[in-house]
């Protein structure tokens, strides 16, 4: 039976408990001690004897509670870790600092056709038939990506050191090795995301004139089989437009693959884009590996964040765009494919061309056709539609009825500049819906920083019910300003420092407009 003892954190309490167990003739198989808790595995203890043991142990000063438990903390963590490792499709192996295997998940056992018991204490080098341990030891058991053969197949190996956060010296006690097939790594960045709608431009929300014009232009350009460059700030929906253009093109029944040019280092990005030939890397398998250009043949390849492409890959991509041919990494054979390239960036490529950080000839090859997506602040008429859509989506995700939207919330959204555009708005709404406990979504439910709240709160209104005179408009703005800022800077001196005016001026304005918080503070004084 396993038991948990709860008590005071005093010197010698564990020793006193052990003395009681010795006198009771009970042997302990395992014991763990933490602050206020002692965990013990006592095989000979029966359930009927627990009350007797409890009475005996409670004679120890500071012991307050004795209960039966299913597992010791270490046993529970081990089972949880085993469940996590078993659920992973990739082979995972843990080793000690000498390179001997301490744990292997089910995927690794399946590849080696050995049980974990047989694998345990085996040498990693003998399993992989390569001197990998010395490489790991030289790199402090941290390897980003290296190619190796495991079970007759090529894998990209990632290694992470095992250290204890509770130790001040952070001594390495081993390493966790994760083996991933190159094709799996490629799919993580390139495979079609089936969670997203594929209904062409009908999937893009927008009723404002500027959005209708952009969608109309993009629809026309989608019919032209030439390179397309999509420009726009972060979060404006560039990939959504790229997918819509593919869905509306003559290639819509062919592959749509994507690569984020900023997500991979140069060597991996090159092998993912162009593939690699047999023997291109150490121990490469026969046949090599096709890249996205080959896999997207007759379809569309979307290159996101094209401005992050290295100069070397810029030159290699340019050659492909010029004649439609390329060579795999380490290969000599010319491969010809028919792929439409759609690229996107939030950077100013023309400025990068002028500074020499982006090739001018590549820019013109990519920029045969182009569209520029408007930021959310230029299409505020779509905010009510987007708000309702994101609330409905978030409510479905968190399994709750969609809350109503208050007029104040829509006004707040309209007054915000949304630097992160639609993505920022969607995330803000998702957080609010997840935490909302009522039937309405109000401004109080939106999590923004103090600077954002202040910016939103005293932004001037877009329209007036009637045309005001200058004096009334100025007073309305002042009242809104001080009402919004005083709760954030709750004293006339603090607010005066922010606004760079005298504190007497601030005090007069607060008194003039009857700011409730200011009046209450003065009443209390």
mmCIF file with all atom_site columns, C-alpha atoms in Angstrom, residues 477-487 510 515:
data_model
loop_
_atom_site.group_PDB
_atom_site.id
_atom_site.type_symbol
_atom_site.label_atom_id
_atom_site.label_alt_id
_atom_site.label_comp_id
_atom_site.label_asym_id
_atom_site.label_entity_id
_atom_site.label_seq_id
_atom_site.pdbx_PDB_ins_code
_atom_site.Cartn_x
_atom_site.Cartn_y
_atom_site.Cartn_z
_atom_site.occupancy
_atom_site.B_iso_or_equiv
_atom_site.pdbx_formal_charge
_atom_site.auth_seq_id
_atom_site.auth_comp_id
_atom_site.auth_asym_id
_atom_site.auth_atom_id
_atom_site.pdbx_PDB_model_num
ATOM 1  C CA . UNK A 1 477 ? -13.023 65.893 -26.063 1.00 0.00 ? 477 UNK A CA 1
ATOM 2  C CA . UNK A 1 478 ? -11.523 67.208 -22.805 1.00 0.00 ? 478 UNK A CA 1
ATOM 3  C CA . UNK A 1 479 ? -14.158 65.465 -20.699 1.00 0.00 ? 479 UNK A CA 1
ATOM 4  C CA . UNK A 1 480 ? -13.615 62.195 -22.558 1.00 0.00 ? 480 UNK A CA 1
ATOM 5  C CA . UNK A 1 481 ? -9.852  62.543 -22.203 1.00 0.00 ? 481 UNK A CA 1
ATOM 6  C CA . UNK A 1 482 ? -9.817  63.190 -18.455 1.00 0.00 ? 482 UNK A CA 1
ATOM 7  C CA . UNK A 1 483 ? -12.539 60.625 -17.746 1.00 0.00 ? 483 UNK A CA 1
ATOM 8  C CA . UNK A 1 484 ? -10.470 57.988 -19.519 1.00 0.00 ? 484 UNK A CA 1
ATOM 9  C CA . UNK A 1 485 ? -7.022  58.839 -18.180 1.00 0.00 ? 485 UNK A CA 1
ATOM 10 C CA . UNK A 1 486 ? -7.732  59.639 -14.528 1.00 0.00 ? 486 UNK A CA 1
ATOM 11 C CA . UNK A 1 487 ? -8.424  55.990 -13.513 1.00 0.00 ? 487 UNK A CA 1
ATOM 12 C CA . UNK A 1 510 ? -11.331 67.201 -13.226 1.00 0.00 ? 510 UNK A CA 1
ATOM 13 C CA . UNK A 1 515 ? -14.949 63.210 -12.893 1.00 0.00 ? 515 UNK A CA 1
#
